[in-house]
Amino acid sequence: MCVLYTAAAVALAVLVQAWFVHAAETCPCTSNVCETDPRCAICPDSSGHVTIPWQWVEDQPNKAIPDSAFKDCDLAGVSMPNNTQVIGVGAFRGCSRLTSVVIPDSVVELHDSAFEETGLRSVIIPDNVKSIGTTAFKDCHNMASVVIGTSVKNISEFAFAYNHKLASLTFKSPSSLERIRQGAFCAY
């Protein structure tokens, strides 16, 4: 079967690739540079919400949101497609305006620092997630509620550390949990 791509689709793919090559730099996705910066193929709308395209995730190794992809971006919301399997190291780290996120049921791995230092108020870890990485949700100072899905076997070091407002922690049943590492829920 032969697949034809439009010039626009090819250009978008090149722009997306170029953006993630430089993702470790300060996020360029602000309203005043989005239209001129080639690293900004996936840009937040005027309210700060970003929608990650299904095809973009499909083309990534391990169907992942790459490491540091949106690190320190001024995001208020994010929509991830239901083919996302991995949320990479520091993918949304430092997105202090990010107050809510729906992690798709397709996700099986949450890597280290994935949502560290965000403004998340609550999180539901889907049932397919097997492991929560080190500092994955550390320093989310507004985090009040966490629900851990049934397949989580390992909660790594400091995964939810320093979330001083954490008042509700629920482990869905039947739980597969085997290990909670040192400081996973430490407050100080």
mmCIF file with all atom_site columns, C-alpha atoms in Angstrom:
data_model
loop_
_atom_site.group_PDB
_atom_site.id
_atom_site.type_symbol
_atom_site.label_atom_id
_atom_site.label_alt_id
_atom_site.label_comp_id
_atom_site.label_asym_id
_atom_site.label_entity_id
_atom_site.label_seq_id
_atom_site.pdbx_PDB_ins_code
_atom_site.Cartn_x
_atom_site.Cartn_y
_atom_site.Cartn_z
_atom_site.occupancy
_atom_site.B_iso_or_equiv
_atom_site.pdbx_formal_charge
_atom_site.auth_seq_id
_atom_site.auth_comp_id
_atom_site.auth_asym_id
_atom_site.auth_atom_id
_atom_site.pdbx_PDB_model_num
ATOM 1   C CA . MET A 1 1   ? 0.000  0.000  0.000  1.00 0.00 ? 1   MET A CA 1
ATOM 2   C CA . CYS A 1 2   ? 1.354  3.404  -0.938 1.00 0.00 ? 2   CYS A CA 1
ATOM 3   C CA . VAL A 1 3   ? 0.739  6.332  1.405  1.00 0.00 ? 3   VAL A CA 1
ATOM 4   C CA . LEU A 1 4   ? 0.874  9.860  0.029  1.00 0.00 ? 4   LEU A CA 1
ATOM 5   C CA . TYR A 1 5   ? 1.660  12.756 2.329  1.00 0.00 ? 5   TYR A CA 1
ATOM 6   C CA . THR A 1 6   ? 0.893  16.354 1.543  1.00 0.00 ? 6   THR A CA 1
ATOM 7   C CA . ALA A 1 7   ? 3.707  18.902 1.617  1.00 0.00 ? 7   ALA A CA 1
ATOM 8   C CA . ALA A 1 8   ? 2.061  20.424 4.705  1.00 0.00 ? 8   ALA A CA 1
ATOM 9   C CA . ALA A 1 9   ? 2.126  17.080 6.552  1.00 0.00 ? 9   ALA A CA 1
ATOM 10  C CA . VAL A 1 10  ? 5.804  16.573 5.735  1.00 0.00 ? 10  VAL A CA 1
ATOM 11  C CA . ALA A 1 11  ? 6.627  20.139 6.805  1.00 0.00 ? 11  ALA A CA 1
ATOM 12  C CA . LEU A 1 12  ? 4.749  19.629 10.083 1.00 0.00 ? 12  LEU A CA 1
ATOM 13  C CA . ALA A 1 13  ? 6.673  16.416 10.776 1.00 0.00 ? 13  ALA A CA 1
ATOM 14  C CA . VAL A 1 14  ? 9.986  18.219 10.161 1.00 0.00 ? 14  VAL A CA 1
ATOM 15  C CA . LEU A 1 15  ? 8.949  21.078 12.443 1.00 0.00 ? 15  LEU A CA 1
ATOM 16  C CA . VAL A 1 16  ? 7.872  18.711 15.228 1.00 0.00 ? 16  VAL A CA 1
ATOM 17  C CA . GLN A 1 17  ? 11.160 16.818 15.005 1.00 0.00 ? 17  GLN A CA 1
ATOM 18  C CA . ALA A 1 18  ? 13.148 20.077 15.076 1.00 0.00 ? 18  ALA A CA 1
ATOM 19  C CA . TRP A 1 19  ? 11.206 21.286 18.112 1.00 0.00 ? 19  TRP A CA 1
ATOM 20  C CA . PHE A 1 20  ? 11.988 18.183 20.158 1.00 0.00 ? 20  PHE A CA 1
ATOM 21  C CA . VAL A 1 21  ? 15.657 18.217 19.204 1.00 0.00 ? 21  VAL A CA 1
ATOM 22  C CA . HIS A 1 22  ? 15.820 21.508 21.104 1.00 0.00 ? 22  HIS A CA 1
ATOM 23  C CA . ALA A 1 23  ? 13.254 20.666 23.798 1.00 0.00 ? 23  ALA A CA 1
ATOM 24  C CA . ALA A 1 24  ? 15.743 20.861 26.646 1.00 0.00 ? 24  ALA A CA 1
ATOM 25  C CA . GLU A 1 25  ? 16.059 24.590 26.048 1.00 0.00 ? 25  GLU A CA 1
ATOM 26  C CA . THR A 1 26  ? 13.570 26.996 27.579 1.00 0.00 ? 26  THR A CA 1
ATOM 27  C CA . CYS A 1 27  ? 10.173 26.393 26.043 1.00 0.00 ? 27  CYS A CA 1
ATOM 28  C CA . PRO A 1 28  ? 9.614  28.796 23.161 1.00 0.00 ? 28  PRO A CA 1
ATOM 29  C CA . CYS A 1 29  ? 5.849  28.271 23.140 1.00 0.00 ? 29  CYS A CA 1
ATOM 30  C CA . THR A 1 30  ? 4.530  31.661 24.050 1.00 0.00 ? 30  THR A CA 1
ATOM 31  C CA . SER A 1 31  ? 1.977  33.583 22.069 1.00 0.00 ? 31  SER A CA 1
ATOM 32  C CA . ASN A 1 32  ? 4.517  36.082 20.749 1.00 0.00 ? 32  ASN A CA 1
ATOM 33  C CA . VAL A 1 33  ? 6.891  33.494 19.202 1.00 0.00 ? 33  VAL A CA 1
ATOM 34  C CA . CYS A 1 34  ? 4.638  30.575 18.310 1.00 0.00 ? 34  CYS A CA 1
ATOM 35  C CA . GLU A 1 35  ? 4.063  31.581 14.757 1.00 0.00 ? 35  GLU A CA 1
ATOM 36  C CA . THR A 1 36  ? 7.719  32.305 13.996 1.00 0.00 ? 36  THR A CA 1
ATOM 37  C CA . ASP A 1 37  ? 9.631  29.631 15.944 1.00 0.00 ? 37  ASP A CA 1
ATOM 38  C CA . PRO A 1 38  ? 10.002 26.294 14.085 1.00 0.00 ? 38  PRO A CA 1
ATOM 39  C CA . ARG A 1 39  ? 10.300 24.430 17.405 1.00 0.00 ? 39  ARG A CA 1
ATOM 40  C CA . CYS A 1 40  ? 6.678  25.286 18.101 1.00 0.00 ? 40  CYS A CA 1
ATOM 41  C CA . ALA A 1 41  ? 4.816  22.874 15.857 1.00 0.00 ? 41  ALA A CA 1
ATOM 42  C CA . ILE A 1 42  ? 2.718  21.833 18.858 1.00 0.00 ? 42  ILE A CA 1
ATOM 43  C CA . CYS A 1 43  ? 1.666  25.073 20.492 1.00 0.00 ? 43  CYS A CA 1
ATOM 44  C CA . PRO A 1 44  ? -0.745 25.995 23.271 1.00 0.00 ? 44  PRO A CA 1
ATOM 45  C CA . ASP A 1 45  ? -3.893 27.852 22.280 1.00 0.00 ? 45  ASP A CA 1
ATOM 46  C CA . SER A 1 46  ? -4.692 31.287 23.707 1.00 0.00 ? 46  SER A CA 1
ATOM 47  C CA . SER A 1 47  ? -5.888 29.749 27.000 1.00 0.00 ? 47  SER A CA 1
ATOM 48  C CA . GLY A 1 48  ? -2.645 27.795 27.434 1.00 0.00 ? 48  GLY A CA 1
ATOM 49  C CA . HIS A 1 49  ? -4.082 24.404 26.451 1.00 0.00 ? 49  HIS A CA 1
ATOM 50  C CA . VAL A 1 50  ? -2.135 22.102 24.148 1.00 0.00 ? 50  VAL A CA 1
ATOM 51  C CA . THR A 1 51  ? -3.574 19.176 22.216 1.00 0.00 ? 51  THR A CA 1
ATOM 52  C CA . ILE A 1 52  ? -0.961 16.584 21.296 1.00 0.00 ? 52  ILE A CA 1
ATOM 53  C CA . PRO A 1 53  ? -1.793 15.012 17.916 1.00 0.00 ? 53  PRO A CA 1
ATOM 54  C CA . TRP A 1 54  ? -2.438 11.262 17.733 1.00 0.00 ? 54  TRP A CA 1
ATOM 55  C CA . GLN A 1 55  ? -0.152 10.821 14.720 1.00 0.00 ? 55  GLN A CA 1
ATOM 56  C CA . TRP A 1 56  ? 2.708  12.637 16.421 1.00 0.00 ? 56  TRP A CA 1
ATOM 57  C CA . VAL A 1 57  ? 2.659  10.179 19.382 1.00 0.00 ? 57  VAL A CA 1
ATOM 58  C CA . GLU A 1 58  ? 2.238  7.235  16.995 1.00 0.00 ? 58  GLU A CA 1
ATOM 59  C CA . ASP A 1 59  ? 5.510  8.227  15.290 1.00 0.00 ? 59  ASP A CA 1
ATOM 60  C CA . GLN A 1 60  ? 7.532  8.464  18.535 1.00 0.00 ? 60  GLN A CA 1
ATOM 61  C CA . PRO A 1 61  ? 9.648  5.578  19.886 1.00 0.00 ? 61  PRO A CA 1
ATOM 62  C CA . ASN A 1 62  ? 7.548  3.619  22.400 1.00 0.00 ? 62  ASN A CA 1
ATOM 63  C CA . LYS A 1 63  ? 4.599  5.887  21.562 1.00 0.00 ? 63  LYS A CA 1
ATOM 64  C CA . ALA A 1 64  ? 5.939  8.327  24.140 1.00 0.00 ? 64  ALA A CA 1
ATOM 65  C CA . ILE A 1 65  ? 5.636  11.948 25.051 1.00 0.00 ? 65  ILE A CA 1
ATOM 66  C CA . PRO A 1 66  ? 9.436  12.508 24.821 1.00 0.00 ? 66  PRO A CA 1
ATOM 67  C CA . ASP A 1 67  ? 11.733 13.436 27.699 1.00 0.00 ? 67  ASP A CA 1
ATOM 68  C CA . SER A 1 68  ? 11.529 17.162 28.551 1.00 0.00 ? 68  SER A CA 1
ATOM 69  C CA . ALA A 1 69  ? 9.049  17.708 25.700 1.00 0.00 ? 69  ALA A CA 1
ATOM 70  C CA . PHE A 1 70  ? 7.082  20.447 27.461 1.00 0.00 ? 70  PHE A CA 1
ATOM 71  C CA . LYS A 1 71  ? 9.481  21.158 30.342 1.00 0.00 ? 71  LYS A CA 1
ATOM 72  C CA . ASP A 1 72  ? 8.920  24.617 31.829 1.00 0.00 ? 72  ASP A CA 1
ATOM 73  C CA . CYS A 1 73  ? 6.227  25.468 29.264 1.00 0.00 ? 73  CYS A CA 1
ATOM 74  C CA . ASP A 1 74  ? 3.482  27.848 30.296 1.00 0.00 ? 74  ASP A CA 1
ATOM 75  C CA . LEU A 1 75  ? 0.740  25.233 29.878 1.00 0.00 ? 75  LEU A CA 1
ATOM 76  C CA . ALA A 1 76  ? -2.636 25.470 31.585 1.00 0.00 ? 76  ALA A CA 1
ATOM 77  C CA . GLY A 1 77  ? -3.943 22.197 30.158 1.00 0.00 ? 77  GLY A CA 1
ATOM 78  C CA . VAL A 1 78  ? -2.943 19.275 27.988 1.00 0.00 ? 78  VAL A CA 1
ATOM 79  C CA . SER A 1 79  ? -4.853 16.681 25.991 1.00 0.00 ? 79  SER A CA 1
ATOM 80  C CA . MET A 1 80  ? -2.917 13.507 25.258 1.00 0.00 ? 80  MET A CA 1
ATOM 81  C CA . PRO A 1 81  ? -4.131 11.069 22.626 1.00 0.00 ? 81  PRO A CA 1
ATOM 82  C CA . ASN A 1 82  ? -5.308 7.609  23.669 1.00 0.00 ? 82  ASN A CA 1
ATOM 83  C CA . ASN A 1 83  ? -2.352 5.928  21.930 1.00 0.00 ? 83  ASN A CA 1
ATOM 84  C CA . THR A 1 84  ? 0.175  7.416  24.383 1.00 0.00 ? 84  THR A CA 1
ATOM 85  C CA . GLN A 1 85  ? 2.005  4.602  26.195 1.00 0.00 ? 85  GLN A CA 1
ATOM 86  C CA . VAL A 1 86  ? 4.869  6.405  27.939 1.00 0.00 ? 86  VAL A CA 1
ATOM 87  C CA . ILE A 1 87  ? 5.205  9.832  29.512 1.00 0.00 ? 87  ILE A CA 1
ATOM 88  C CA . GLY A 1 88  ? 8.930  10.585 29.351 1.00 0.00 ? 88  GLY A CA 1
ATOM 89  C CA . VAL A 1 89  ? 11.388 11.906 31.912 1.00 0.00 ? 89  VAL A CA 1
ATOM 90  C CA . GLY A 1 90  ? 10.453 15.466 32.840 1.00 0.00 ? 90  GLY A CA 1
ATOM 91  C CA . ALA A 1 91  ? 7.931  15.660 29.995 1.00 0.00 ? 91  ALA A CA 1
ATOM 92  C CA . PHE A 1 92  ? 5.809  18.278 31.803 1.00 0.00 ? 92  PHE A CA 1
ATOM 93  C CA . ARG A 1 93  ? 8.221  19.216 34.611 1.00 0.00 ? 93  ARG A CA 1
ATOM 94  C CA . GLY A 1 94  ? 7.956  22.801 35.763 1.00 0.00 ? 94  GLY A CA 1
ATOM 95  C CA . CYS A 1 95  ? 4.612  23.538 34.074 1.00 0.00 ? 95  CYS A CA 1
ATOM 96  C CA . SER A 1 96  ? 3.411  25.432 37.135 1.00 0.00 ? 96  SER A CA 1
ATOM 97  C CA . ARG A 1 97  ? 0.124  26.555 35.521 1.00 0.00 ? 97  ARG A CA 1
ATOM 98  C CA . LEU A 1 98  ? -0.815 22.952 34.643 1.00 0.00 ? 98  LEU A CA 1
ATOM 99  C CA . THR A 1 99  ? -3.586 22.280 37.195 1.00 0.00 ? 99  THR A CA 1
ATOM 100 C CA . SER A 1 100 ? -5.275 19.221 35.713 1.00 0.00 ? 100 SER A CA 1
ATOM 101 C CA . VAL A 1 101 ? -4.437 16.402 33.368 1.00 0.00 ? 101 VAL A CA 1
ATOM 102 C CA . VAL A 1 102 ? -6.177 13.267 32.195 1.00 0.00 ? 102 VAL A CA 1
ATOM 103 C CA . ILE A 1 103 ? -3.614 10.518 31.759 1.00 0.00 ? 103 ILE A CA 1
ATOM 104 C CA . PRO A 1 104 ? -4.925 8.223  29.013 1.00 0.00 ? 104 PRO A CA 1
ATOM 105 C CA . ASP A 1 105 ? -5.758 4.603  29.890 1.00 0.00 ? 105 ASP A CA 1
ATOM 106 C CA . SER A 1 106 ? -3.204 3.529  27.260 1.00 0.00 ? 106 SER A CA 1
ATOM 107 C CA . VAL A 1 107 ? -0.271 4.794  29.394 1.00 0.00 ? 107 VAL A CA 1
ATOM 108 C CA . VAL A 1 108 ? 1.828  2.002  30.950 1.00 0.00 ? 108 VAL A CA 1
ATOM 109 C CA . GLU A 1 109 ? 4.856  3.995  32.182 1.00 0.00 ? 109 GLU A CA 1
ATOM 110 C CA . LEU A 1 110 ? 5.204  7.312  34.000 1.00 0.00 ? 110 LEU A CA 1
ATOM 111 C CA . HIS A 1 111 ? 8.911  8.144  33.963 1.00 0.00 ? 111 HIS A CA 1
ATOM 112 C CA . ASP A 1 112 ? 10.944 10.135 36.474 1.00 0.00 ? 112 ASP A CA 1
ATOM 113 C CA . SER A 1 113 ? 9.912  13.761 37.063 1.00 0.00 ? 113 SER A CA 1
ATOM 114 C CA . ALA A 1 114 ? 7.129  13.479 34.443 1.00 0.00 ? 114 ALA A CA 1
ATOM 115 C CA . PHE A 1 115 ? 4.895  16.002 36.255 1.00 0.00 ? 115 PHE A CA 1
ATOM 116 C CA . GLU A 1 116 ? 7.307  17.311 38.898 1.00 0.00 ? 116 GLU A CA 1
ATOM 117 C CA . GLU A 1 117 ? 6.760  20.928 40.000 1.00 0.00 ? 117 GLU A CA 1
ATOM 118 C CA . THR A 1 118 ? 3.432  21.321 38.210 1.00 0.00 ? 118 THR A CA 1
ATOM 119 C CA . GLY A 1 119 ? 0.271  22.918 39.561 1.00 0.00 ? 119 GLY A CA 1
ATOM 120 C CA . LEU A 1 120 ? -1.705 19.659 39.482 1.00 0.00 ? 120 LEU A CA 1
ATOM 121 C CA . ARG A 1 121 ? -4.496 19.482 42.065 1.00 0.00 ? 121 ARG A CA 1
ATOM 122 C CA . SER A 1 122 ? -5.310 15.813 41.638 1.00 0.00 ? 122 SER A CA 1
ATOM 123 C CA . VAL A 1 123 ? -4.279 12.852 39.553 1.00 0.00 ? 123 VAL A CA 1
ATOM 124 C CA . ILE A 1 124 ? -5.778 9.504  38.654 1.00 0.00 ? 124 ILE A CA 1
ATOM 125 C CA . ILE A 1 125 ? -3.143 6.950  37.668 1.00 0.00 ? 125 ILE A CA 1
ATOM 126 C CA . PRO A 1 126 ? -4.793 4.675  35.068 1.00 0.00 ? 126 PRO A CA 1
ATOM 127 C CA . ASP A 1 127 ? -5.122 0.933  35.668 1.00 0.00 ? 127 ASP A CA 1
ATOM 128 C CA . ASN A 1 128 ? -2.583 0.047  32.950 1.00 0.00 ? 128 ASN A CA 1
ATOM 129 C CA . VAL A 1 129 ? 0.326  1.963  34.540 1.00 0.00 ? 129 VAL A CA 1
ATOM 130 C CA . LYS A 1 130 ? 2.881  -0.478 36.000 1.00 0.00 ? 130 LYS A CA 1
ATOM 131 C CA . SER A 1 131 ? 5.379  1.913  37.600 1.00 0.00 ? 131 SER A CA 1
ATOM 132 C CA . ILE A 1 132 ? 5.518  5.501  38.797 1.00 0.00 ? 132 ILE A CA 1
ATOM 133 C CA . GLY A 1 133 ? 8.997  6.978  38.377 1.00 0.00 ? 133 GLY A CA 1
ATOM 134 C CA . THR A 1 134 ? 11.201 8.768  40.875 1.00 0.00 ? 134 THR A CA 1
ATOM 135 C CA . THR A 1 135 ? 9.897  12.281 41.663 1.00 0.00 ? 135 THR A CA 1
ATOM 136 C CA . ALA A 1 136 ? 7.137  11.826 39.038 1.00 0.00 ? 136 ALA A CA 1
ATOM 137 C CA . PHE A 1 137 ? 4.743  14.110 40.960 1.00 0.00 ? 137 PHE A CA 1
ATOM 138 C CA . LYS A 1 138 ? 7.160  15.691 43.460 1.00 0.00 ? 138 LYS A CA 1
ATOM 139 C CA . ASP A 1 139 ? 6.608  19.296 44.555 1.00 0.00 ? 139 ASP A CA 1
ATOM 140 C CA . CYS A 1 140 ? 3.082  19.573 43.173 1.00 0.00 ? 140 CYS A CA 1
ATOM 141 C CA . HIS A 1 141 ? 2.148  21.925 46.002 1.00 0.00 ? 141 HIS A CA 1
ATOM 142 C CA . ASN A 1 142 ? -1.570 22.008 45.120 1.00 0.00 ? 142 ASN A CA 1
ATOM 143 C CA . MET A 1 143 ? -1.942 18.203 44.899 1.00 0.00 ? 143 MET A CA 1
ATOM 144 C CA . ALA A 1 144 ? -4.833 17.233 47.189 1.00 0.00 ? 144 ALA A CA 1
ATOM 145 C CA . SER A 1 145 ? -5.956 13.875 45.788 1.00 0.00 ? 145 SER A CA 1
ATOM 146 C CA . VAL A 1 146 ? -4.243 10.840 44.241 1.00 0.00 ? 146 VAL A CA 1
ATOM 147 C CA . VAL A 1 147 ? -5.852 7.637  42.961 1.00 0.00 ? 147 VAL A CA 1
ATOM 148 C CA . ILE A 1 148 ? -3.458 4.762  42.164 1.00 0.00 ? 148 ILE A CA 1
ATOM 149 C CA . GLY A 1 149 ? -4.603 2.258  39.521 1.00 0.00 ? 149 GLY A CA 1
ATOM 150 C CA . THR A 1 150 ? -4.780 -1.503 39.984 1.00 0.00 ? 150 THR A CA 1
ATOM 151 C CA . SER A 1 151 ? -1.674 -2.483 37.951 1.00 0.00 ? 151 SER A CA 1
ATOM 152 C CA . VAL A 1 152 ? 0.869  -0.210 39.678 1.00 0.00 ? 152 VAL A CA 1
ATOM 153 C CA . LYS A 1 153 ? 3.559  -2.496 41.116 1.00 0.00 ? 153 LYS A CA 1
ATOM 154 C CA . ASN A 1 154 ? 6.168  0.089  42.072 1.00 0.00 ? 154 ASN A CA 1
ATOM 155 C CA . ILE A 1 155 ? 5.998  3.630  43.404 1.00 0.00 ? 155 ILE A CA 1
ATOM 156 C CA . SER A 1 156 ? 9.541  4.988  43.175 1.00 0.00 ? 156 SER A CA 1
ATOM 157 C CA . GLU A 1 157 ? 11.526 7.217  45.513 1.00 0.00 ? 157 GLU A CA 1
ATOM 158 C CA . PHE A 1 158 ? 9.941  10.586 46.251 1.00 0.00 ? 158 PHE A CA 1
ATOM 159 C CA . ALA A 1 159 ? 7.247  10.013 43.601 1.00 0.00 ? 159 ALA A CA 1
ATOM 160 C CA . PHE A 1 160 ? 4.713  12.163 45.464 1.00 0.00 ? 160 PHE A CA 1
ATOM 161 C CA . ALA A 1 161 ? 7.078  13.900 47.909 1.00 0.00 ? 161 ALA A CA 1
ATOM 162 C CA . TYR A 1 162 ? 6.493  17.397 49.261 1.00 0.00 ? 162 TYR A CA 1
ATOM 163 C CA . ASN A 1 163 ? 2.854  17.585 48.215 1.00 0.00 ? 163 ASN A CA 1
ATOM 164 C CA . HIS A 1 164 ? 1.813  19.280 51.449 1.00 0.00 ? 164 HIS A CA 1
ATOM 165 C CA . LYS A 1 165 ? -1.894 19.523 50.558 1.00 0.00 ? 165 LYS A CA 1
ATOM 166 C CA . LEU A 1 166 ? -2.238 15.793 49.816 1.00 0.00 ? 166 LEU A CA 1
ATOM 167 C CA . ALA A 1 167 ? -5.304 14.801 51.839 1.00 0.00 ? 167 ALA A CA 1
ATOM 168 C CA . SER A 1 168 ? -6.661 11.811 49.913 1.00 0.00 ? 168 SER A CA 1
ATOM 169 C CA . LEU A 1 169 ? -4.723 8.769  48.717 1.00 0.00 ? 169 LEU A CA 1
ATOM 170 C CA . THR A 1 170 ? -6.696 5.878  47.220 1.00 0.00 ? 170 THR A CA 1
ATOM 171 C CA . PHE A 1 171 ? -5.376 2.533  46.010 1.00 0.00 ? 171 PHE A CA 1
ATOM 172 C CA . LYS A 1 172 ? -7.881 0.924  43.637 1.00 0.00 ? 172 LYS A CA 1
ATOM 173 C CA . SER A 1 173 ? -8.697 -2.694 44.349 1.00 0.00 ? 173 SER A CA 1
ATOM 174 C CA . PRO A 1 174 ? -7.486 -5.276 43.603 1.00 0.00 ? 174 PRO A CA 1
ATOM 175 C CA . SER A 1 175 ? -4.052 -3.682 43.906 1.00 0.00 ? 175 SER A CA 1
ATOM 176 C CA . SER A 1 176 ? -0.901 -5.175 42.324 1.00 0.00 ? 176 SER A CA 1
ATOM 177 C CA . LEU A 1 177 ? 1.320  -2.981 44.483 1.00 0.00 ? 177 LEU A CA 1
ATOM 178 C CA . GLU A 1 178 ? 4.555  -4.693 45.518 1.00 0.00 ? 178 GLU A CA 1
ATOM 179 C CA . ARG A 1 179 ? 6.793  -1.845 46.577 1.00 0.00 ? 179 ARG A CA 1
ATOM 180 C CA . ILE A 1 180 ? 6.610  1.727  47.825 1.00 0.00 ? 180 ILE A CA 1
ATOM 181 C CA . ARG A 1 181 ? 10.113 3.187  47.805 1.00 0.00 ? 181 ARG A CA 1
ATOM 182 C CA . GLN A 1 182 ? 11.721 5.460  50.358 1.00 0.00 ? 182 GLN A CA 1
ATOM 183 C CA . GLY A 1 183 ? 10.123 8.875  50.718 1.00 0.00 ? 183 GLY A CA 1
ATOM 184 C CA . ALA A 1 184 ? 7.449  8.200  48.105 1.00 0.00 ? 184 ALA A CA 1
ATOM 185 C CA . PHE A 1 185 ? 4.899  10.210 50.079 1.00 0.00 ? 185 PHE A CA 1
ATOM 186 C CA . CYS A 1 186 ? 7.142  12.193 52.448 1.00 0.00 ? 186 CYS A CA 1
ATOM 187 C CA . ALA A 1 187 ? 5.901  15.641 53.341 1.00 0.00 ? 187 ALA A CA 1
ATOM 188 C CA . TYR A 1 188 ? 9.076  17.263 54.665 1.00 0.00 ? 188 TYR A CA 1
#
